């Protein structure tokens, strides 16, 4: 279990430490593990420490994202795991809070789709490159700058 999830007193819905006596809404408690998972990703990958008060706010944003888009929290949990596993990939959406997660969900799903289908098939390529193997496809970008020797 996460640190914030263990610290929440489910009877009173109040964090037990004195510095943060914020009231946690009943409907947001379910989303605290997802917010904590996002905080763990940020801690591991970018060394960003997230205070418990932010995690509570993120839980609300994640709840709103799930309600607005009608998605299952389990799907979002899986999506965050894929995001963490592919954190260093090119063109990933920058998600650093619950609000940015909520705003960038479509970009996150597009990123996940790209991670799961990394290479184009020969059918999807333009006609002038269909005979190239997938590995050599990137070499076409530099075709104008390479020197070509013509032997007569």
CSV table of C-alpha atoms in Angstrom, one decimal:
chain,number,residue,atom,x,y,z
A,1,UNK,CA,0.0,0.0,0.0
A,2,UNK,CA,1.1,3.5,-0.6
A,3,UNK,CA,2.1,5.9,2.1
A,4,UNK,CA,-0.9,8.2,1.8
A,5,UNK,CA,-3.3,5.3,1.6
A,6,UNK,CA,-2.0,3.9,4.8
A,7,UNK,CA,-2.3,7.3,6.5
A,8,UNK,CA,-5.9,7.9,5.7
A,9,UNK,CA,-8.2,7.1,8.6
A,10,UNK,CA,-11.3,5.7,6.8
A,11,UNK,CA,-13.6,6.2,9.7
A,12,UNK,CA,-13.2,10.0,10.0
A,13,UNK,CA,-11.9,10.7,6.5
A,14,UNK,CA,-9.2,13.0,8.0
A,15,UNK,CA,-5.4,12.6,7.7
A,16,UNK,CA,-4.1,11.8,11.2
A,17,UNK,CA,-1.1,14.2,11.1
A,18,UNK,CA,-1.6,17.6,12.6
A,19,UNK,CA,-0.1,19.7,9.8
A,20,UNK,CA,-2.7,18.6,7.3
A,21,UNK,CA,-6.2,18.3,8.7
A,22,UNK,CA,-8.0,18.5,5.3
A,23,UNK,CA,-11.3,16.8,5.0
A,24,UNK,CA,-11.2,14.0,2.4
A,25,UNK,CA,-14.4,13.5,0.5
A,26,UNK,CA,-15.9,10.0,0.6
A,27,UNK,CA,-15.9,9.7,-3.2
A,28,UNK,CA,-12.2,10.8,-3.5
A,29,UNK,CA,-10.8,8.1,-1.2
A,30,UNK,CA,-11.2,5.5,-3.9
A,31,UNK,CA,-8.8,7.5,-6.2
A,32,UNK,CA,-6.0,8.1,-3.6
A,33,UNK,CA,-4.1,4.9,-4.7
A,34,UNK,CA,-4.1,6.2,-8.3
A,35,UNK,CA,-2.8,9.6,-7.2
A,36,UNK,CA,-0.2,7.9,-5.1
A,37,UNK,CA,0.8,5.8,-8.0
A,38,UNK,CA,1.3,8.9,-10.1
A,39,UNK,CA,3.4,10.4,-7.3
A,40,UNK,CA,5.5,7.3,-7.1
A,41,UNK,CA,6.2,7.5,-10.9
A,42,UNK,CA,7.3,11.1,-10.5
A,43,UNK,CA,9.5,10.3,-7.5
A,44,UNK,CA,11.1,7.4,-9.3
A,45,UNK,CA,11.6,8.9,-12.7
A,46,UNK,CA,12.1,12.6,-12.0
A,47,UNK,CA,12.9,12.7,-8.3
A,48,UNK,CA,9.9,14.9,-7.6
A,49,UNK,CA,8.6,14.6,-4.0
A,50,UNK,CA,4.9,15.1,-3.6
A,51,UNK,CA,3.4,16.2,-0.3
A,52,UNK,CA,0.2,14.4,0.9
A,53,UNK,CA,-1.9,17.5,0.4
A,54,UNK,CA,-1.2,17.5,-3.3
A,55,UNK,CA,-2.0,13.8,-3.5
A,56,UNK,CA,-5.4,14.5,-2.0
A,57,UNK,CA,-6.0,17.2,-4.7
A,58,UNK,CA,-4.8,14.8,-7.4
A,59,UNK,CA,-7.3,12.2,-6.2
A,60,UNK,CA,-10.1,14.7,-6.9
A,61,UNK,CA,-8.8,15.5,-10.4
A,62,UNK,CA,-8.4,11.8,-11.2
A,63,UNK,CA,-12.0,11.2,-9.9
A,64,UNK,CA,-13.2,14.0,-12.2
A,65,UNK,CA,-11.3,12.6,-15.1
A,66,UNK,CA,-12.8,9.1,-14.6
A,67,UNK,CA,-16.3,10.5,-14.3
A,68,UNK,CA,-16.0,12.9,-17.3
A,69,UNK,CA,-14.6,10.3,-19.6
A,70,UNK,CA,-16.5,7.4,-18.1
A,71,UNK,CA,-13.5,5.2,-17.6
A,72,UNK,CA,-12.8,2.5,-15.1
A,73,UNK,CA,-10.1,3.4,-12.4
A,74,UNK,CA,-8.5,0.0,-13.2
A,75,UNK,CA,-7.9,1.1,-16.8
A,76,UNK,CA,-6.3,4.3,-15.6
A,77,UNK,CA,-4.1,2.3,-13.2
A,78,UNK,CA,-2.9,0.1,-16.1
A,79,UNK,CA,-2.3,3.3,-18.2
A,80,UNK,CA,-0.1,4.8,-15.5
A,81,UNK,CA,1.9,1.6,-15.3
A,82,UNK,CA,2.5,1.7,-19.1
A,83,UNK,CA,3.4,5.4,-18.8
A,84,UNK,CA,5.9,4.6,-16.1
A,85,UNK,CA,7.4,1.6,-18.1
A,86,UNK,CA,7.8,3.8,-21.2
A,87,UNK,CA,8.8,7.0,-19.4
A,88,UNK,CA,11.9,7.7,-21.5
A,89,UNK,CA,10.2,7.2,-24.8
A,90,UNK,CA,10.0,9.9,-27.4
A,91,UNK,CA,7.0,12.2,-27.5
A,92,UNK,CA,5.5,11.2,-24.2
A,93,UNK,CA,3.0,13.6,-22.7
A,94,UNK,CA,4.4,15.5,-19.7
A,95,UNK,CA,2.2,14.6,-16.7
A,96,UNK,CA,3.3,16.1,-13.4
A,97,UNK,CA,0.0,16.3,-11.5
A,98,UNK,CA,-3.5,15.0,-11.3
A,99,UNK,CA,-4.7,18.1,-13.2
A,100,UNK,CA,-2.3,17.5,-16.1
A,101,UNK,CA,-3.3,13.8,-16.1
A,102,UNK,CA,-6.9,14.8,-16.4
A,103,UNK,CA,-6.2,17.3,-19.2
A,104,UNK,CA,-3.8,15.0,-21.1
A,105,UNK,CA,-5.7,11.7,-21.0
A,106,UNK,CA,-6.3,11.6,-24.8
A,107,UNK,CA,-2.5,12.3,-25.4
A,108,UNK,CA,-1.7,9.6,-22.9
A,109,UNK,CA,-3.9,7.1,-24.7
A,110,UNK,CA,-2.3,8.1,-28.0
A,111,UNK,CA,1.2,7.6,-26.5
A,112,UNK,CA,0.2,4.2,-25.2
A,113,UNK,CA,-1.1,3.2,-28.6
A,114,UNK,CA,2.2,4.3,-30.2
A,115,UNK,CA,4.1,2.3,-27.6
A,116,UNK,CA,2.1,-0.8,-28.3
A,117,UNK,CA,2.4,-0.5,-32.1
A,118,UNK,CA,5.9,0.9,-32.6
A,119,UNK,CA,6.6,-0.1,-36.2
A,120,UNK,CA,4.6,0.6,-39.3
A,121,UNK,CA,3.8,-2.4,-41.4
A,122,UNK,CA,4.9,-2.4,-45.1
A,123,UNK,CA,1.2,-1.9,-46.0
A,124,UNK,CA,1.0,1.4,-44.0
A,125,UNK,CA,4.2,2.9,-45.5
A,126,UNK,CA,4.1,5.2,-48.6
A,127,UNK,CA,4.5,3.4,-51.9
A,128,UNK,CA,8.1,4.6,-52.5
A,129,UNK,CA,9.4,2.9,-49.3
A,130,UNK,CA,7.5,-0.4,-49.3
A,131,UNK,CA,10.5,-2.4,-50.3
A,132,UNK,CA,12.7,-1.1,-47.4
A,133,UNK,CA,12.9,-3.2,-44.2
A,134,UNK,CA,11.5,-1.4,-41.2
A,135,UNK,CA,15.0,-0.9,-39.7
A,136,UNK,CA,16.2,1.0,-42.8
A,137,UNK,CA,13.1,3.2,-42.9
A,138,UNK,CA,14.8,5.8,-40.7
A,139,UNK,CA,17.8,6.1,-43.1
A,140,UNK,CA,15.5,7.7,-45.7
A,141,UNK,CA,15.4,10.9,-43.7
A,142,UNK,CA,19.1,11.6,-44.5
A,143,UNK,CA,19.1,10.6,-48.2
A,144,UNK,CA,19.7,14.1,-49.4
A,145,UNK,CA,22.7,14.7,-47.1
A,146,UNK,CA,24.6,11.5,-47.8
A,147,UNK,CA,27.3,11.4,-50.4
A,148,UNK,CA,26.6,9.0,-53.2
A,149,UNK,CA,29.4,7.7,-55.3
A,150,UNK,CA,28.6,6.9,-58.9
A,151,UNK,CA,31.1,4.6,-60.6
A,152,UNK,CA,30.9,4.8,-64.4
